[in-house]
Tab-separated table of C-alpha atoms in Angstrom:
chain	number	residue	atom	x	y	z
E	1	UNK	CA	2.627	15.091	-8.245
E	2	UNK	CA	1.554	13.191	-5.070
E	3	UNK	CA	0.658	14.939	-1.779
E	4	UNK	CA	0.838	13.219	1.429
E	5	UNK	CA	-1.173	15.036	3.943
E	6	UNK	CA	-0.082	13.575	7.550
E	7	UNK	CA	1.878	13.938	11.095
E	8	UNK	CA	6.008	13.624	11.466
E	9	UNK	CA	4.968	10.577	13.318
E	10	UNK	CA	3.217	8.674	11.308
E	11	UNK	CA	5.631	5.224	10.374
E	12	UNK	CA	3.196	4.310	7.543
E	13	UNK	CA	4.013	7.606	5.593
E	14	UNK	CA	7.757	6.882	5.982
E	15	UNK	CA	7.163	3.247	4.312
E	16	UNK	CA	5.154	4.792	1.390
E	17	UNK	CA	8.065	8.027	1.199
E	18	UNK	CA	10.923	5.213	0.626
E	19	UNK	CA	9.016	3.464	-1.980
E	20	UNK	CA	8.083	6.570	-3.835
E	21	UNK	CA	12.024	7.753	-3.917
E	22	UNK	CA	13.184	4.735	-4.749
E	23	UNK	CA	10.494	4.594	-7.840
E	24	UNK	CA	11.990	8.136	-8.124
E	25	UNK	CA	8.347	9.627	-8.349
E	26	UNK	CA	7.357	13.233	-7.782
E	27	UNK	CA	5.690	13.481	-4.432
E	28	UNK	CA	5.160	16.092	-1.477
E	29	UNK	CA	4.510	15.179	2.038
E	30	UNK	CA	3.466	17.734	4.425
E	31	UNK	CA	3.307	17.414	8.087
E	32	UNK	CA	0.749	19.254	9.410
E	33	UNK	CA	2.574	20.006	12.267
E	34	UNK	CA	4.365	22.766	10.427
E	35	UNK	CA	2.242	24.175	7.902
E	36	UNK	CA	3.008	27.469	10.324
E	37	UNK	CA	6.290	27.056	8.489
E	38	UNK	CA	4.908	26.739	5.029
E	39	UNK	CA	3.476	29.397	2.738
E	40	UNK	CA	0.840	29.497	1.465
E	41	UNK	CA	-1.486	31.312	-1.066
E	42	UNK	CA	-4.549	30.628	-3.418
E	43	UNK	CA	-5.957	33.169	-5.943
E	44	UNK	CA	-8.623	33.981	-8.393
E	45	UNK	CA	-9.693	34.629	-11.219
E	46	UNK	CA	-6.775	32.895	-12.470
E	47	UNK	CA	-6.720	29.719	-9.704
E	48	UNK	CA	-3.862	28.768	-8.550
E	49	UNK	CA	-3.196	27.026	-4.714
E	50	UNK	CA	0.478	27.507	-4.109
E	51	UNK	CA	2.193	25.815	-1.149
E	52	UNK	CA	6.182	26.964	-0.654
E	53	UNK	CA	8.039	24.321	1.067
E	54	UNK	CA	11.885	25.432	2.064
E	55	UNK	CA	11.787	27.953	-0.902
E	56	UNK	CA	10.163	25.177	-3.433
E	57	UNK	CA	6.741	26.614	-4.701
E	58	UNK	CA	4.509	24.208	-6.048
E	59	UNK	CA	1.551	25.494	-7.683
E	60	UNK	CA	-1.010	22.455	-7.016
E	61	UNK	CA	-3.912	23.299	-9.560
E	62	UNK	CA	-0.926	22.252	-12.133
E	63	UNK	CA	0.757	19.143	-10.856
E	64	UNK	CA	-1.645	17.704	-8.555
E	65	UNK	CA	-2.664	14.104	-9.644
E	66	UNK	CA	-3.421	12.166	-6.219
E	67	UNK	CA	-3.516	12.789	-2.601
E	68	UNK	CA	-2.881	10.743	0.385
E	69	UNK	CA	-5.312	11.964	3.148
E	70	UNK	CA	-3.321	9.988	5.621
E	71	UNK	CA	-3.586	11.467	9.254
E	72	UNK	CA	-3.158	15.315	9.271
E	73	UNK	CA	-2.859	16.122	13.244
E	74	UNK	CA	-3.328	19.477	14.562
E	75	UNK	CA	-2.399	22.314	12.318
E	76	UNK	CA	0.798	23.141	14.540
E	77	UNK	CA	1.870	23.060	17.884
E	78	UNK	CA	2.821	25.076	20.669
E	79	UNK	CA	5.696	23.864	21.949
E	80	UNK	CA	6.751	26.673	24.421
E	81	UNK	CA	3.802	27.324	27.340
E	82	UNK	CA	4.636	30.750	27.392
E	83	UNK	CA	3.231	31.473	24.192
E	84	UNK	CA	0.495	29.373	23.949
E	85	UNK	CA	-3.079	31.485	22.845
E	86	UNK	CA	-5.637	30.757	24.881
E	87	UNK	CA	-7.889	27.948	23.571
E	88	UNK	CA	-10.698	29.540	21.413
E	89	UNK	CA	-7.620	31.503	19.716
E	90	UNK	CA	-5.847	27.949	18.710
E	91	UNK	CA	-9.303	26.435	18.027
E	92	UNK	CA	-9.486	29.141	15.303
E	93	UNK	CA	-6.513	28.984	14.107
E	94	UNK	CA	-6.742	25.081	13.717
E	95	UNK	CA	-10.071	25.968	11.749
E	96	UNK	CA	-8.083	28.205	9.294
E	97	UNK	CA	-5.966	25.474	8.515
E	98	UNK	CA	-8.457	22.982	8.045
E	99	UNK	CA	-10.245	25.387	5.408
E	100	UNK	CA	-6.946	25.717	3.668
E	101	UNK	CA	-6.398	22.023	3.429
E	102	UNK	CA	-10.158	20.344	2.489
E	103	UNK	CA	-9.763	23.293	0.044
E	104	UNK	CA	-7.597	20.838	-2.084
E	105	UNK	CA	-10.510	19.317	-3.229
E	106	UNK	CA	-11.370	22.128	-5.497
E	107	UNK	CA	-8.794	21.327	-7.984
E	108	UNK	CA	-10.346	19.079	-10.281
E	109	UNK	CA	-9.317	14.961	-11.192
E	110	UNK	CA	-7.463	14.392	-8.364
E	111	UNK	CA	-7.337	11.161	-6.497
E	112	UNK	CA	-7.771	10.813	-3.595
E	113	UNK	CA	-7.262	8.050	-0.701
E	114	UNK	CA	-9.552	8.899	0.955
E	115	UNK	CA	-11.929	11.421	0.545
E	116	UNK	CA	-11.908	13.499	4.056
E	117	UNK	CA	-15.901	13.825	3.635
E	118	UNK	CA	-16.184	9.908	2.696
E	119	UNK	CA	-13.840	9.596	5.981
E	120	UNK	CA	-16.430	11.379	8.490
E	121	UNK	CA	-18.859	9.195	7.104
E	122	UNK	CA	-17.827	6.372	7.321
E	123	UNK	CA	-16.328	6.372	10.977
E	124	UNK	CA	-19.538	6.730	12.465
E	125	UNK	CA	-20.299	3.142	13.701
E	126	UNK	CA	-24.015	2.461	13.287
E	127	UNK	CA	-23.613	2.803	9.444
E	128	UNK	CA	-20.746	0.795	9.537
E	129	UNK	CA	-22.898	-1.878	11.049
E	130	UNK	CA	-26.017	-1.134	9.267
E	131	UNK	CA	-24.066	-1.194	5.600
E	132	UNK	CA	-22.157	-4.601	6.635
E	133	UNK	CA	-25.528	-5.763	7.528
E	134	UNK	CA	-27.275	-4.630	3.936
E	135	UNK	CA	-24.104	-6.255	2.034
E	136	UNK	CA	-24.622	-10.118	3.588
E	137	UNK	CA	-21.981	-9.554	6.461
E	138	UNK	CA	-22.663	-11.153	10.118
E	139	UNK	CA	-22.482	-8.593	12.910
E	140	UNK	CA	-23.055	-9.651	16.560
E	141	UNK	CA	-26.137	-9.026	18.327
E	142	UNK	CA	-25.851	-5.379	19.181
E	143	UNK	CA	-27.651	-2.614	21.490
E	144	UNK	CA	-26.593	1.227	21.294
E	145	UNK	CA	-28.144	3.160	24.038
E	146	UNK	CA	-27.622	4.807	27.236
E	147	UNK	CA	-30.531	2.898	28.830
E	148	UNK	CA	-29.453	1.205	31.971
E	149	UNK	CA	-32.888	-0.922	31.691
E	150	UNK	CA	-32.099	-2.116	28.070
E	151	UNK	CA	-28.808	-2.550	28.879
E	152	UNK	CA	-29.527	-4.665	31.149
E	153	UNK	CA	-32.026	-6.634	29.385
E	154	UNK	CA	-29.738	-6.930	26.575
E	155	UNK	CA	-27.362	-8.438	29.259
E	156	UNK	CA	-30.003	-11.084	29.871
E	157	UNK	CA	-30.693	-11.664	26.176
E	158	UNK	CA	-26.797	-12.692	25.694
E	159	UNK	CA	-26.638	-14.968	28.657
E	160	UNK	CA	-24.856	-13.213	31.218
E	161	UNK	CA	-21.578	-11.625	29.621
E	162	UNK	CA	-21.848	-8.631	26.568
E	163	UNK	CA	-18.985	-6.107	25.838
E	164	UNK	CA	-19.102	-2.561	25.968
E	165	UNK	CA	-17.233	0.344	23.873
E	166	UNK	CA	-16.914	3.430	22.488
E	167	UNK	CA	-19.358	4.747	19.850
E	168	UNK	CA	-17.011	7.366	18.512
E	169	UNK	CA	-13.212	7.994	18.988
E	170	UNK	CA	-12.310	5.663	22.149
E	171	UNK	CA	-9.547	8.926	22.351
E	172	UNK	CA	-9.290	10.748	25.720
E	173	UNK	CA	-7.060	13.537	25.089
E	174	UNK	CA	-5.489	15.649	28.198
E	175	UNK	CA	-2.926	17.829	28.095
E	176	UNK	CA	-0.031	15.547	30.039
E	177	UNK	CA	-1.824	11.768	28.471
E	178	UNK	CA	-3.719	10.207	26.507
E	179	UNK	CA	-6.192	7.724	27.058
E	180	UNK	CA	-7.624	4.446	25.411
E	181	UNK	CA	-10.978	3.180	25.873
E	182	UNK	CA	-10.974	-0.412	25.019
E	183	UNK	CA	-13.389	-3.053	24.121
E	184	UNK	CA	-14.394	-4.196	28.026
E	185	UNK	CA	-16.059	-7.362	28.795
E	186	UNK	CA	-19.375	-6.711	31.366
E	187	UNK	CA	-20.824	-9.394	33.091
E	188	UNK	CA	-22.914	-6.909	35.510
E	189	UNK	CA	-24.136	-3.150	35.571
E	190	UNK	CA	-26.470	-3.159	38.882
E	191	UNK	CA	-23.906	-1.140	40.618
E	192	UNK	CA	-23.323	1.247	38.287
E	193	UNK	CA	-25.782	4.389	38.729
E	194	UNK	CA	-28.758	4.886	36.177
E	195	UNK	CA	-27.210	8.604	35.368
E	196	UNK	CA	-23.574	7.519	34.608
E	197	UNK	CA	-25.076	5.678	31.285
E	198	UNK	CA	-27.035	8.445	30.866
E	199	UNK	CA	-24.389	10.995	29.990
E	200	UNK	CA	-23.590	9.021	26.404
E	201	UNK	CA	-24.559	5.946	24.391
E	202	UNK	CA	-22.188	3.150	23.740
E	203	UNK	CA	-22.378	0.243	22.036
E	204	UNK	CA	-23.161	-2.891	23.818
E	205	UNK	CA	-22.781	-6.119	21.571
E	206	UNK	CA	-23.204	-10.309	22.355
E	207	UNK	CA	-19.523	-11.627	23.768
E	208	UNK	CA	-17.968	-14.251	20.993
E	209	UNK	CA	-16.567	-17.373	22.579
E	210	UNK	CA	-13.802	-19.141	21.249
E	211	UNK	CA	-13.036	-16.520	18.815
E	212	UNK	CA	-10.158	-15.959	16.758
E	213	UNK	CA	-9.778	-12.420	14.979
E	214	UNK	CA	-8.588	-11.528	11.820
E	215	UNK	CA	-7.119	-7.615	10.637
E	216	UNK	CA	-8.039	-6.940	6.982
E	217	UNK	CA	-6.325	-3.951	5.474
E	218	UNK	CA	-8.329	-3.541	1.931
E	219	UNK	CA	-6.565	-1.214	-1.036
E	220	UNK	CA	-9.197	-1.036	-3.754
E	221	UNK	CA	-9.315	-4.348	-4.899
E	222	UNK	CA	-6.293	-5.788	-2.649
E	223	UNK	CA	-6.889	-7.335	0.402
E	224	UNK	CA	-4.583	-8.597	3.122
E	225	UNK	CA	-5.745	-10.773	5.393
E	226	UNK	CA	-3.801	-11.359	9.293
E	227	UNK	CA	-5.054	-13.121	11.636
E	228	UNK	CA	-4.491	-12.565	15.109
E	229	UNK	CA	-3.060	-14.921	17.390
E	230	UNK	CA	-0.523	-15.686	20.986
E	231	UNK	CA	2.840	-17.025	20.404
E	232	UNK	CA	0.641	-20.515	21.393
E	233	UNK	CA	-0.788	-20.087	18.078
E	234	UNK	CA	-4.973	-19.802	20.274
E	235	UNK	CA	-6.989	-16.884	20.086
E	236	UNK	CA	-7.434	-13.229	22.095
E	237	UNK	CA	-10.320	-13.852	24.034
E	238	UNK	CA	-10.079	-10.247	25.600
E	239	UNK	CA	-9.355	-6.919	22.721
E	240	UNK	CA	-6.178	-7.994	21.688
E	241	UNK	CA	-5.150	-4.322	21.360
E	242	UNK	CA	-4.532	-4.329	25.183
E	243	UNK	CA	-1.498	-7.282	24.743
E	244	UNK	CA	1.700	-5.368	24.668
E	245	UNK	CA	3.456	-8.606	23.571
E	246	UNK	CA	2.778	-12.066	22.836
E	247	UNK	CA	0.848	-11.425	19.347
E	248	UNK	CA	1.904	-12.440	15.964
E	249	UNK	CA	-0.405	-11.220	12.894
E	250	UNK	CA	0.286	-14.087	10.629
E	251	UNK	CA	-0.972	-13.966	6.776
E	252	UNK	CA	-3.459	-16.138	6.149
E	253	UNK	CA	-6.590	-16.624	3.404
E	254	UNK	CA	-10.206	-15.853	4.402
E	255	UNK	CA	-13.012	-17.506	2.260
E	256	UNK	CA	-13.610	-15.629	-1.187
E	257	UNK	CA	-16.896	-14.725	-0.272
E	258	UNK	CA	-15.760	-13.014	3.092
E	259	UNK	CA	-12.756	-10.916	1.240
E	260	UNK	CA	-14.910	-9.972	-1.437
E	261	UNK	CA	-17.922	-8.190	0.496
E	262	UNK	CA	-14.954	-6.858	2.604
E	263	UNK	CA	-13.934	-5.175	-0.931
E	264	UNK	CA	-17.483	-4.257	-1.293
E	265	UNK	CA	-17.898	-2.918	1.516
E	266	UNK	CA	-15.165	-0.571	1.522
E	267	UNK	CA	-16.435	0.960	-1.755
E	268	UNK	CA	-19.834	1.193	-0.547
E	269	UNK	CA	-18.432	3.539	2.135
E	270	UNK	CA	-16.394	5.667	-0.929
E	271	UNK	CA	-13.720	4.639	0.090
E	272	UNK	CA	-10.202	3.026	-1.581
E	273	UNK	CA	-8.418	2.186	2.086
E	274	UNK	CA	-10.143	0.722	5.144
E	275	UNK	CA	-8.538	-1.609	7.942
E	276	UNK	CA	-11.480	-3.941	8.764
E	277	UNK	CA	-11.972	-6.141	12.139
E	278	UNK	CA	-12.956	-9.560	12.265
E	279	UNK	CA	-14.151	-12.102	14.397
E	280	UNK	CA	-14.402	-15.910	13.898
E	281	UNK	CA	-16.713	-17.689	16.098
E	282	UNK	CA	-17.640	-21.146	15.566
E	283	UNK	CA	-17.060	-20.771	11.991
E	284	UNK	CA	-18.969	-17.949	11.617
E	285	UNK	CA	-17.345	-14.474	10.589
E	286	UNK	CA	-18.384	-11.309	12.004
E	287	UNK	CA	-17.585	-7.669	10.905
E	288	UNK	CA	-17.041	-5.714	13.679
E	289	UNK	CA	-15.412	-2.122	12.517
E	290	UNK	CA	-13.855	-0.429	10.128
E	291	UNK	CA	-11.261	2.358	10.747
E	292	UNK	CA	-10.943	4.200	7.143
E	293	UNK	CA	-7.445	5.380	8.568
E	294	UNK	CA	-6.715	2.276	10.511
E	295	UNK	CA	-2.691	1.454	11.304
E	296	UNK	CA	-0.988	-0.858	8.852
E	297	UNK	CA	2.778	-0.396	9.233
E	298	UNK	CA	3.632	-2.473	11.712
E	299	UNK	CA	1.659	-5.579	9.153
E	300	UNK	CA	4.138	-4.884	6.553
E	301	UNK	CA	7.225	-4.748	9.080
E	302	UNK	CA	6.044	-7.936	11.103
E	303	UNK	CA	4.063	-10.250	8.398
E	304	UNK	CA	5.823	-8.555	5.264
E	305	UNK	CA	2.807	-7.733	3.537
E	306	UNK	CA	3.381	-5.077	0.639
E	307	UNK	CA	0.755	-2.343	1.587
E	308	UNK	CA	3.260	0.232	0.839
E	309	UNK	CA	3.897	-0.901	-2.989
E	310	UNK	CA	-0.328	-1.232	-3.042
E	311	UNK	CA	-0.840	1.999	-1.786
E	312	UNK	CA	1.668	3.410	-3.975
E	313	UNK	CA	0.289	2.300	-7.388
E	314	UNK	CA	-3.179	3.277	-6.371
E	315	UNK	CA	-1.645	7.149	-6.191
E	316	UNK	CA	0.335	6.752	-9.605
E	317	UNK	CA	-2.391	5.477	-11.233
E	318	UNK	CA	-5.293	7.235	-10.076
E	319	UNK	CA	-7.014	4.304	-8.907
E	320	UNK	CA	-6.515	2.300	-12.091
E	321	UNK	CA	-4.161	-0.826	-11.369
């Protein structure tokens, strides 16, 4: 059996849920949205982890061969404010859950894409850069700090004009909206008080001219390669995750070289999917990030690639294709 550990929102699971009924192969997807819904149970001596889904028990330390780790959310959610706990009550309650469900990786020769300890890892962003670095790929110049003085030194270093983002999650979550942090081009940080960089470091790297950027969304050995363009067919010169419309993500071929330490590098992190960003500048390539649960659904709606099928003969065959 396949389990698919995600959200009721997430598109990609419903591409890789309509190729696995077609195939007709034996799979259960949980939202963690309503595990309060779901029983659940694990016992010893004799081990069993037993999830009953609308009266179905499935006994996992039997029939468990791979799981998808795709994006649990939060455990459940509170939909009426009148009986919402207090915080610390749903914070420990969340924490229950999460126990129960990194618990699956005591059952033994399971697959697994990916690993939710590999995951942590590898989001953190200075050992993204510093593996790329080790493996042979280019990364721009780069400053993480929360030094006003080296930022702007940094600023002078790179002739004027750097970018700025997040570290971590650029995620702002508040109870009535979310918010984005994007990549933000800085051409000046006099005005900006000493203490306001103080409060966090962020990463500051050299601004790419004339670039063009390219998505790569790596399955073990596959990768597929978009790159990122206007409806003119030129480049993004700002994050092109701000344009609303306008973009196409056409497929394209990267030099063998590039794809394969892209491969590399994924494994390097333990990991068997990664969604990596590119830049081309001046026919140089640059790694920029990896997100190890990065978005891919609306690549194999718009440019047809078939991420679902990949992904879906990685978790029948353990890896092995």
């Amino acid at each position: 059996m396949i389990l698919i550990l995600s959200n009721k929102y997430d598109i990609a699971v419903d591409y890789v849920v309509r190729v696995l009924s077609k195939k007709k192969i034996d799979f259960l997807r949980i939202n963690t949205e309503d595990l309060i819904d779901k029983k659940v149970s694990v016992s010893f001596p004799n081990f069993s982890y037993i999830i009953t889904k609308k009266g179905m028990r499935y006994n996992l330390e039997n029939r468990l061969q791979s799981v998808w780790f795709r994006r649990p959310g939060k455990p459940f959610e509170f939909t009426l404010e009148e009986n919402r706990p207090r915080k610390s009550v749903i914070t420990f309650v969340e924490d229950q859950w999460h126990a129960f469900i990194e618990g699956l990786k005591s059952i033994e020769n399971v697959f697994w894409i990916n690993d939710p300890d590999k995951n942590r890892a590898a989001e953190n962003k200075i050992y993204q850069l510093k593996l790329a670095q080790k493996i042979g790929l280019q990364i721009p110049k780069t400053c993480i700090t929360n030094d006003k003085e080296e930022i702007m030194n940094f600023l002078e270093q790179c002739g004027g004009k750097i970018v700025a983002k997040a570290l971590y999650s650029p995620l702002i979550e508040e109870e009535s909206k979310d918010y984005f942090i994007f990549t933000n081009i800085i051409e000046s940080v006099k005005e900006i008080p000493e203490c306001e960089f103080q409060l966090a470091p962020m990463i500051f790297q050299e601004l790419l001219k004339e670039k063009v950027d390219y998505r790569l969304t790596i399955v073990g050995d596959e990768c597929f390669p978009v790159k990122v363009v206007r409806e003119s067919d030129r480049g993004v010169a700002e994050d092109w995750r701000i344009i609303k419309d306008g973009l196409k993500f056409v497929p394209c071929e990267l030099p063998k070289d590039i794809t394969d330490k892209c491969v590399e590098f994924v494994k390097k992190l333990g990991l068997v999917f990664g969604a990596i960003d590119l830049v081309k500048s001046f026919d140089k390539f640059y790694f920029l990030e990896i997100n190890p649960n990065g978005e891919w659904a609306w690549l194999q709606k718009e440019a047809g690639l078939p991420i679902a099928e990949t992904i879906v003969d990685y978790l029948v065959n353990g890896g092995i294709t």
